[in-house]
Short mmCIF file of N, CA and C in Angstrom, two decimals:
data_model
loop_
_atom_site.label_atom_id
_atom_site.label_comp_id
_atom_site.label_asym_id
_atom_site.label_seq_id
_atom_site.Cartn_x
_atom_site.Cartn_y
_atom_site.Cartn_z
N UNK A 1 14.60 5.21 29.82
CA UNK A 1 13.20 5.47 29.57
C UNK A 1 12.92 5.30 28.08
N UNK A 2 12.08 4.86 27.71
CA UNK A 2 11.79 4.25 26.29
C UNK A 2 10.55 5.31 25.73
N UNK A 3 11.08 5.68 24.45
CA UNK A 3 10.34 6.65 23.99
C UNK A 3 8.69 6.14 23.69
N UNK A 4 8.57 7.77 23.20
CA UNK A 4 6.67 7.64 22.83
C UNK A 4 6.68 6.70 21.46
N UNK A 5 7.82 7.16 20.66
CA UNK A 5 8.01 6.05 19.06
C UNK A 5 8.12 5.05 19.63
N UNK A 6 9.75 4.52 20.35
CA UNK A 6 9.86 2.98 20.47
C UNK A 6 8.87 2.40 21.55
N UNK A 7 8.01 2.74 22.21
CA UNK A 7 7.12 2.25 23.12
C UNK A 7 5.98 1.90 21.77
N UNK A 8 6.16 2.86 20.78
CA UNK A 8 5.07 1.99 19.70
C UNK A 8 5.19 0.58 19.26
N UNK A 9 6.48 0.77 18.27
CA UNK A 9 7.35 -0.12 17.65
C UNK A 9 7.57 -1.02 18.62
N UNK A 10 7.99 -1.55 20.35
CA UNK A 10 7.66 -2.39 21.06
C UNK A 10 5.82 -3.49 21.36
N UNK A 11 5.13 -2.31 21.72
CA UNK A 11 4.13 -2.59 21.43
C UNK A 11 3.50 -3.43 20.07
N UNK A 12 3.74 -2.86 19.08
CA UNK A 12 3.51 -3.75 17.82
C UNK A 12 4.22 -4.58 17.57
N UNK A 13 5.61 -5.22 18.31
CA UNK A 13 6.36 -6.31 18.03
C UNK A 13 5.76 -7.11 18.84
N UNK A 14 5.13 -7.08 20.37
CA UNK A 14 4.61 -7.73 21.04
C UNK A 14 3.07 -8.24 19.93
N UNK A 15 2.70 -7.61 19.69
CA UNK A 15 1.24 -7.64 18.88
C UNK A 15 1.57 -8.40 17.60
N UNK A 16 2.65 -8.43 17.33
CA UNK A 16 2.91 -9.46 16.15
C UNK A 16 3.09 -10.69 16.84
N UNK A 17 3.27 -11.15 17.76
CA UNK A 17 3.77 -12.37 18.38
C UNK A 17 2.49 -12.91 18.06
N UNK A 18 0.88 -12.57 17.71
CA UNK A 18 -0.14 -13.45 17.33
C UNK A 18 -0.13 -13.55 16.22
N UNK A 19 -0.28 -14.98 15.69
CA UNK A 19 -0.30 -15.49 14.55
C UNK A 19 -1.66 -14.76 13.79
N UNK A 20 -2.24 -14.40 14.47
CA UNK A 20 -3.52 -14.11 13.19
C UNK A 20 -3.38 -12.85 13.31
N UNK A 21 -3.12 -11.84 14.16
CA UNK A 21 -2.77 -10.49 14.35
C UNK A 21 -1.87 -10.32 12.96
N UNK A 22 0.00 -10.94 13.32
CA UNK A 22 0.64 -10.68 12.45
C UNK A 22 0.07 -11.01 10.85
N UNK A 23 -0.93 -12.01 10.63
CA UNK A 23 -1.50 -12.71 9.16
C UNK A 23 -2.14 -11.11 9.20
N UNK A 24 -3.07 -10.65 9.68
CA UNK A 24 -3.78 -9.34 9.36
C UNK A 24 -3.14 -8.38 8.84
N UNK A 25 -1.89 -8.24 9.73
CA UNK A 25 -1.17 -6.98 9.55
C UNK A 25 -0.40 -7.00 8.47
N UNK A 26 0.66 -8.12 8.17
CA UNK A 26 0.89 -8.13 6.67
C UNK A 26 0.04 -8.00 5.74
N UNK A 27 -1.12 -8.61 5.67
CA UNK A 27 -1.66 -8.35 4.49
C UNK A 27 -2.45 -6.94 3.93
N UNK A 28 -2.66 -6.99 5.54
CA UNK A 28 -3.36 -5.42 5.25
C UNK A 28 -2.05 -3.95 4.77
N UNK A 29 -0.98 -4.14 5.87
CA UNK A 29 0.29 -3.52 5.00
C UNK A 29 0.61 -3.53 3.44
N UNK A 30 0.68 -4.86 3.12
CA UNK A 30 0.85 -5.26 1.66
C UNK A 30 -0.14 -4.32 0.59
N UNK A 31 -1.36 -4.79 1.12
CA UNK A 31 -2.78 -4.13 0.60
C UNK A 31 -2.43 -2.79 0.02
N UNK A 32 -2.15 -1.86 1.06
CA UNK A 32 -1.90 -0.58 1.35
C UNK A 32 -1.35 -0.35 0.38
N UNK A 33 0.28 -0.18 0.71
CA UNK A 33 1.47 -0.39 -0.30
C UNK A 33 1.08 -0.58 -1.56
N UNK A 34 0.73 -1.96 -1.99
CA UNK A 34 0.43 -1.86 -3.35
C UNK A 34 -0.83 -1.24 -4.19
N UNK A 35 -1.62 -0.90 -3.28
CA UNK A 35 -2.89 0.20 -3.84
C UNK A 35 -2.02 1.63 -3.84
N UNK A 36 -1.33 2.12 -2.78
CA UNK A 36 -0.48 3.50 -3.04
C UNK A 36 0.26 3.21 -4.10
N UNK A 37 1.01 2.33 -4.53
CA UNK A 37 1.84 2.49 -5.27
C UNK A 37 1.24 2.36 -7.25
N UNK A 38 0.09 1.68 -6.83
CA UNK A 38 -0.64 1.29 -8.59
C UNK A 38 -1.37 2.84 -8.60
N UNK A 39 -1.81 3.23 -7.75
CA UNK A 39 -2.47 4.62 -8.01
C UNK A 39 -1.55 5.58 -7.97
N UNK A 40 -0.52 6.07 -7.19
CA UNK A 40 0.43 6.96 -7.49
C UNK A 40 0.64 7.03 -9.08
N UNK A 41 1.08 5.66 -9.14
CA UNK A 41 1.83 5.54 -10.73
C UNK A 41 0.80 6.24 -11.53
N UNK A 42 -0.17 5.30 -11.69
CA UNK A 42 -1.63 6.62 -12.72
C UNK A 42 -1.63 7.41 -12.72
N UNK A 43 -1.37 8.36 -10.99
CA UNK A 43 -1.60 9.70 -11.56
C UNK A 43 -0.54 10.21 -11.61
N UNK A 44 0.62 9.99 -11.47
CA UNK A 44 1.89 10.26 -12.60
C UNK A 44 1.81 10.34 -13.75
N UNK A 45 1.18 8.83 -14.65
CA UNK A 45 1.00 8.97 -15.64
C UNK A 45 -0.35 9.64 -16.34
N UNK A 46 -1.23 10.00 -15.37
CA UNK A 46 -2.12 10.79 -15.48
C UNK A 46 -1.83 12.45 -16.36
N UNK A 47 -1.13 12.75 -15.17
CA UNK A 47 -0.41 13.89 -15.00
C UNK A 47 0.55 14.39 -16.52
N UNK A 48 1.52 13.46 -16.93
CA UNK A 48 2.54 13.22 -17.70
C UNK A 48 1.72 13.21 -18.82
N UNK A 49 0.39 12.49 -19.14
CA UNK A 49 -0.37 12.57 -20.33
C UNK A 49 -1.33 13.57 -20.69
N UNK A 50 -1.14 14.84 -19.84
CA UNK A 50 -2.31 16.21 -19.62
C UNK A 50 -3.54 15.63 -19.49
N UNK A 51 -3.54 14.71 -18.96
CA UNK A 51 -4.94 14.68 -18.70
C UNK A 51 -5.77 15.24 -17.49
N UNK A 52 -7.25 15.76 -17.92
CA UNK A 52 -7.59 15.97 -16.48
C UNK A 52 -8.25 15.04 -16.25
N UNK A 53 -8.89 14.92 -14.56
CA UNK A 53 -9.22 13.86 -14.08
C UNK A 53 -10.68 13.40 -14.59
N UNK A 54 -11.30 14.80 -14.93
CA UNK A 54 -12.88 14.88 -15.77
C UNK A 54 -12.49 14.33 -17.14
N UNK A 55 -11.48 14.17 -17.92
CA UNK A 55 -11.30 13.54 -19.10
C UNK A 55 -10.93 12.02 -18.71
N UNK A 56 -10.45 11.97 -18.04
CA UNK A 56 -10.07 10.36 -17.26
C UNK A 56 -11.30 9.58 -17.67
N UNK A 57 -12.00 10.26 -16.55
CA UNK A 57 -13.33 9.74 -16.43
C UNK A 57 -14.48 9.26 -17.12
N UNK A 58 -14.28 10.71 -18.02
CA UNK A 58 -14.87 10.30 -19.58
C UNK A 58 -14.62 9.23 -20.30
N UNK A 59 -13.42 9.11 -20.63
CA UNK A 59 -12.56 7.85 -21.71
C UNK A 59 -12.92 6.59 -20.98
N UNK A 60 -13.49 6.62 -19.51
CA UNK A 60 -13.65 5.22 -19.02
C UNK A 60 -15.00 4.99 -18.70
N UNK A 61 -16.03 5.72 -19.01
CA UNK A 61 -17.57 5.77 -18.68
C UNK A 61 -17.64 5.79 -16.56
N UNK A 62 -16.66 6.81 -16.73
CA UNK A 62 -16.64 7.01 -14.69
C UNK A 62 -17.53 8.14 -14.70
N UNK A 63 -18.07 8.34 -13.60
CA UNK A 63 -18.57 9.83 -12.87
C UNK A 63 -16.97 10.13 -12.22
N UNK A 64 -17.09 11.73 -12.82
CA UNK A 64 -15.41 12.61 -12.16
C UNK A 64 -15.69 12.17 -11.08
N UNK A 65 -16.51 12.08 -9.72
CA UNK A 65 -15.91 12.50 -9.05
C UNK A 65 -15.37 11.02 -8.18
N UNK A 66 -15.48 9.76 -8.60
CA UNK A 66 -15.09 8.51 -8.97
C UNK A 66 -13.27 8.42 -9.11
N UNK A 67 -13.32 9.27 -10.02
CA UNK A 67 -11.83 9.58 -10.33
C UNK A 67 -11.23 10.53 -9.70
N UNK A 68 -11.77 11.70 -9.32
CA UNK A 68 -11.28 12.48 -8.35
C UNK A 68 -11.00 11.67 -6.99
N UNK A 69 -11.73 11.36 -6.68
CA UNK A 69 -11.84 10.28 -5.24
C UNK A 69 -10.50 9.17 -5.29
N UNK A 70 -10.30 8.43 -6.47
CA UNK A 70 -9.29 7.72 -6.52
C UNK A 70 -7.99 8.20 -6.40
N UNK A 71 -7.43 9.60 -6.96
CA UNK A 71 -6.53 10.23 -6.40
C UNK A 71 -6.19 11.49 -5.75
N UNK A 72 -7.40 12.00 -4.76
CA UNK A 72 -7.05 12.69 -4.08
C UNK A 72 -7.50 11.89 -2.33
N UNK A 73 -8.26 10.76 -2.22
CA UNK A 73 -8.80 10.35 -1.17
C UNK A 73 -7.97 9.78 -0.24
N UNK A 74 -7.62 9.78 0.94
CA UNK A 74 -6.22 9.22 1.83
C UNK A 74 -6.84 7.82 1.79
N UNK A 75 -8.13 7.46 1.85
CA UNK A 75 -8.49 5.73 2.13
C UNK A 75 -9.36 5.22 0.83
N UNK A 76 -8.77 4.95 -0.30
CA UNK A 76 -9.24 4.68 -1.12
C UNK A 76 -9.14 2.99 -1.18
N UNK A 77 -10.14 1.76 -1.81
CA UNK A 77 -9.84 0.92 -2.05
C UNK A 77 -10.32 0.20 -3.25
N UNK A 78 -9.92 0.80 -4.50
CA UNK A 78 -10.52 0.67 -6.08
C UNK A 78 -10.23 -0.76 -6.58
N UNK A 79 -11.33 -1.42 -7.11
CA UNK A 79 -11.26 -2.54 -7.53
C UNK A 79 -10.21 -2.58 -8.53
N UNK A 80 -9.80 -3.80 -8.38
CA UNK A 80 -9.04 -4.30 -9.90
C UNK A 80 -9.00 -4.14 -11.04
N UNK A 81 -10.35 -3.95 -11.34
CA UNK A 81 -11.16 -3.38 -12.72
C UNK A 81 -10.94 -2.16 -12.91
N UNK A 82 -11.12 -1.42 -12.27
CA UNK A 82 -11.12 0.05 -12.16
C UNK A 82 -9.90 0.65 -12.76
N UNK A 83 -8.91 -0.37 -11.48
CA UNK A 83 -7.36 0.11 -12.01
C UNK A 83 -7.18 -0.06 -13.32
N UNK A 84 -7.27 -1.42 -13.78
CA UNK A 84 -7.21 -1.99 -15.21
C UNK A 84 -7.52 -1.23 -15.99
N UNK A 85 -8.74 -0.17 -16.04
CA UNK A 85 -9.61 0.80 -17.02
C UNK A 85 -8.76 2.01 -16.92
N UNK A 86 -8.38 2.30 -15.84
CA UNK A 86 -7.65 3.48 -15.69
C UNK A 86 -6.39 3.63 -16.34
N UNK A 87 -5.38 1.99 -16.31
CA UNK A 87 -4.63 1.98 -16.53
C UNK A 87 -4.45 2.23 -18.10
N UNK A 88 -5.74 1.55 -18.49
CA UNK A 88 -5.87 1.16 -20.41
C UNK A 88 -5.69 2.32 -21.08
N UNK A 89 -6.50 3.31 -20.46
CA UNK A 89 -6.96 4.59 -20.48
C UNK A 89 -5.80 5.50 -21.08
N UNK A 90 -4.47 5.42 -20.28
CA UNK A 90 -3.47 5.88 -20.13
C UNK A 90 -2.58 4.92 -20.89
N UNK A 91 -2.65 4.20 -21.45
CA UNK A 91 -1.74 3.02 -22.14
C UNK A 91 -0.88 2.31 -21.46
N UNK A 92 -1.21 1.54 -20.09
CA UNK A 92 -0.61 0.86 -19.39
C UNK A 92 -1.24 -0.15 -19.25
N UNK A 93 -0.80 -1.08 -18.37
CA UNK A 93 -1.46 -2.04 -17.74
C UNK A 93 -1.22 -2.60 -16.45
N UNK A 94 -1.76 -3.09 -15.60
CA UNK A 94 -1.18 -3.89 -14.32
C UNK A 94 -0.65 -4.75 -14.59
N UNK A 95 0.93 -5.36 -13.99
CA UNK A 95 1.20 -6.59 -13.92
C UNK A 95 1.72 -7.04 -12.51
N UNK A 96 1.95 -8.37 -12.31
CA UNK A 96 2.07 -8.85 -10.83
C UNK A 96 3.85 -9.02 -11.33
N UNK A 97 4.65 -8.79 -10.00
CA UNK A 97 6.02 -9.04 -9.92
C UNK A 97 6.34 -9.61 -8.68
N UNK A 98 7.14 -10.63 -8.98
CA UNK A 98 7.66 -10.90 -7.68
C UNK A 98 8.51 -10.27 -6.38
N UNK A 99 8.66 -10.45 -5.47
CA UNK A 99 8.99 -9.22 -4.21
C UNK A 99 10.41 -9.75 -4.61
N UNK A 100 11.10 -9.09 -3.95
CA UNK A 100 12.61 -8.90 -4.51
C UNK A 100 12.69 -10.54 -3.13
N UNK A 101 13.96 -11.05 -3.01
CA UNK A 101 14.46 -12.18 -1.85
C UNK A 101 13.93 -11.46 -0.63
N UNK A 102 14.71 -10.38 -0.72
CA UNK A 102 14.88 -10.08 0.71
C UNK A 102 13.75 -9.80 1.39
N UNK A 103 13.03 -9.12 0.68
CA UNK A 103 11.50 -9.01 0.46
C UNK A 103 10.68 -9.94 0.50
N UNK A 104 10.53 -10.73 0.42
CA UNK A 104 10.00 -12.07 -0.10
C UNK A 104 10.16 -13.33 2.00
N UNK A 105 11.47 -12.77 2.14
CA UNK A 105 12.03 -13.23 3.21
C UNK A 105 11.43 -12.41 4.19
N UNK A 106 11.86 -11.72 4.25
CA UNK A 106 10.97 -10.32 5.54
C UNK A 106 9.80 -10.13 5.63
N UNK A 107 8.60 -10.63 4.85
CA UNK A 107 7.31 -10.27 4.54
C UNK A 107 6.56 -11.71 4.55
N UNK A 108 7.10 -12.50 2.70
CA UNK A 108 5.80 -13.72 2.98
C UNK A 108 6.56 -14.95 3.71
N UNK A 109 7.80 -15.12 4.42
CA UNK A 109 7.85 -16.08 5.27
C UNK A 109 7.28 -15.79 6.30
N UNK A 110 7.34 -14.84 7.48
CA UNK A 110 6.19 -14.21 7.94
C UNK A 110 4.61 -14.80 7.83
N UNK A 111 4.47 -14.43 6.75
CA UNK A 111 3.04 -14.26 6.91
C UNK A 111 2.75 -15.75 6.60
N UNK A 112 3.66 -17.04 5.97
CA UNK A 112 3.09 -18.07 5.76
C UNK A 112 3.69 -18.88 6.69
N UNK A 113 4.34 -18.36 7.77
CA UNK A 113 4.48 -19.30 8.81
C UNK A 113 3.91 -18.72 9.94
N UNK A 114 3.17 -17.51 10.15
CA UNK A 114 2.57 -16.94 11.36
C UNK A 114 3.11 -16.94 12.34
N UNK A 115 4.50 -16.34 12.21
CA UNK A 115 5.47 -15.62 13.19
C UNK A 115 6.66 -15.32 12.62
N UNK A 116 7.18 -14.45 13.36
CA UNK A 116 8.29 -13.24 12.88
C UNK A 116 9.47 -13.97 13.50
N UNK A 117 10.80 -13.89 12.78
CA UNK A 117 11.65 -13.72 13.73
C UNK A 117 12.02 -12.46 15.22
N UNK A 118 11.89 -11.36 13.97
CA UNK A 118 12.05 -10.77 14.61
C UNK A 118 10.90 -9.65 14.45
N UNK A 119 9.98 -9.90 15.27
CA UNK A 119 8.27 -8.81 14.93
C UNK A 119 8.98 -7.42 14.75
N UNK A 120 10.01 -6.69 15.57
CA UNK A 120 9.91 -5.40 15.09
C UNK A 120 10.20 -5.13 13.74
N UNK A 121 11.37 -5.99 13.37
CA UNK A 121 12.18 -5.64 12.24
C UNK A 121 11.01 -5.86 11.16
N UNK A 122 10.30 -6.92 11.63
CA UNK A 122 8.61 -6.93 10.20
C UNK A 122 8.16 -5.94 10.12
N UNK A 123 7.36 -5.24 11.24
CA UNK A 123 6.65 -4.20 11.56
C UNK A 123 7.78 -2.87 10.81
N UNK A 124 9.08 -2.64 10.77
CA UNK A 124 9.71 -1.26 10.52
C UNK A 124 9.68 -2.08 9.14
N UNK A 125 9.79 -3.14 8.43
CA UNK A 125 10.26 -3.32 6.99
C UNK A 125 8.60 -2.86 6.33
N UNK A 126 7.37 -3.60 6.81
CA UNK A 126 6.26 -2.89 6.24
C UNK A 126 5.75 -1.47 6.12
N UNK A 127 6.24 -0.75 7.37
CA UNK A 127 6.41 0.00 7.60
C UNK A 127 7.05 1.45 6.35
N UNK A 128 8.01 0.50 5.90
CA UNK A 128 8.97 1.25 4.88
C UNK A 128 8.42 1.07 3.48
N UNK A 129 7.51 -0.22 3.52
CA UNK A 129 7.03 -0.35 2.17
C UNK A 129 5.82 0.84 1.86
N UNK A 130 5.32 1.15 2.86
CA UNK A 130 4.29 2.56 2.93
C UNK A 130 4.84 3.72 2.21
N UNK A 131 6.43 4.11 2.62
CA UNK A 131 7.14 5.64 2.48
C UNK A 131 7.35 5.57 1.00
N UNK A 132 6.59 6.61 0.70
CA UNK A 132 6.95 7.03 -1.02
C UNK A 132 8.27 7.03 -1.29
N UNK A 133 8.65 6.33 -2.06
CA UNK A 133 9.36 6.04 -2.99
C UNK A 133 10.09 6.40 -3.96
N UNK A 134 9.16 7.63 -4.58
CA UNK A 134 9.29 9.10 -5.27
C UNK A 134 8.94 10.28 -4.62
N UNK A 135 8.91 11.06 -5.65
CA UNK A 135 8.07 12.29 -5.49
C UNK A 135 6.70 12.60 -5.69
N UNK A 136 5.98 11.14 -5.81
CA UNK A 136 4.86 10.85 -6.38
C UNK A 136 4.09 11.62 -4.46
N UNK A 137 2.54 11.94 -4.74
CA UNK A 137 1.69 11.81 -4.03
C UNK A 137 1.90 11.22 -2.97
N UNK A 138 2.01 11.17 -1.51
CA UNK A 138 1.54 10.05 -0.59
C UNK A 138 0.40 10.27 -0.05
N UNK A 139 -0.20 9.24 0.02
CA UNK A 139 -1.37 9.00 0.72
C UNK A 139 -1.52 8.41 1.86
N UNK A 140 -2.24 9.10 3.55
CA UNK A 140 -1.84 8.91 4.69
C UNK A 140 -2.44 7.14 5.00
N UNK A 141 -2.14 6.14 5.59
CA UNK A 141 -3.18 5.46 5.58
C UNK A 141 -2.63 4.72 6.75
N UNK A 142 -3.44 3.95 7.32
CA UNK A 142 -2.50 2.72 8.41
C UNK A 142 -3.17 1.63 8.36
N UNK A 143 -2.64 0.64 8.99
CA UNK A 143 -3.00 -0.66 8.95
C UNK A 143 -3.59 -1.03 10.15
N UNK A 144 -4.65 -1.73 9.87
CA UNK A 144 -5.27 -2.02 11.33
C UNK A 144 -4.55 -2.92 12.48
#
């Protein structure tokens, strides 16, 4: 008898077998992931620099609750800009990195050939790119 989990994880390997399904779902995974992970970091370094979130806000011409919203909200989706200001703010900056091979292999071959070898093993590797990483914040979110 196949559980209530792996009857998921089946289900969504079947659901990856569509090419535009699986194009959605990576990217929207990806999406996720890397918005949790650029905002965690801020308010780490938020945090680490005493700042409060009403001083944040200030130094960047935000309304608090703009900034409150950005790291306490489970479905946040802050422009580029935003991050960038936030980041300046705090003396950082965004930069783009490449996904590690294996990464790179499990994810954008996938998504630029619109099919999986193996859909579950996609579905549990994106899956993992969600799970905090640290001790930072997580934020609940899913992929459509």
């Amino acid at each position: 008898m196949t559980t209530e989990h792996g009857a998921f994880w089946d289900d969504l390997a079947e659901d990856l077998q569509d090419p535009e399904f699986l194009r959605h779902y990576v990217v929207e995974s990806m999406r996720i992931a890397t918005i949790d992970s650029i905002v965690n970091a801020l308010d780490e370094a938020r945090d680490e620099a005493g700042l409060s979130k009403a001083a944040l806000a200030r130094a960047i011409n935000l309304e608090p609750a703009a900034v409150r919203r950005l790291f306490s909200a489970g479905h946040v989706n802050p422009t580029l800009g935003t991050l960038a200001e936030v980041a300046a703010a705090l003396g950082m900056r965004i930069t783009l990195e490449p996904l590690p091979a294996a990464e790179r292999k499990s994810v954008t071959d996938p998504l630029l050939a619109g099919q999986a070898e193996n859909p579950r093993e996609l579905a549990k590797s994106l899956s993992n790119l969600r799970s905090p990483k640290s001790k930072s914040r997580s934020r609940s979110r899913t992929a459509a």
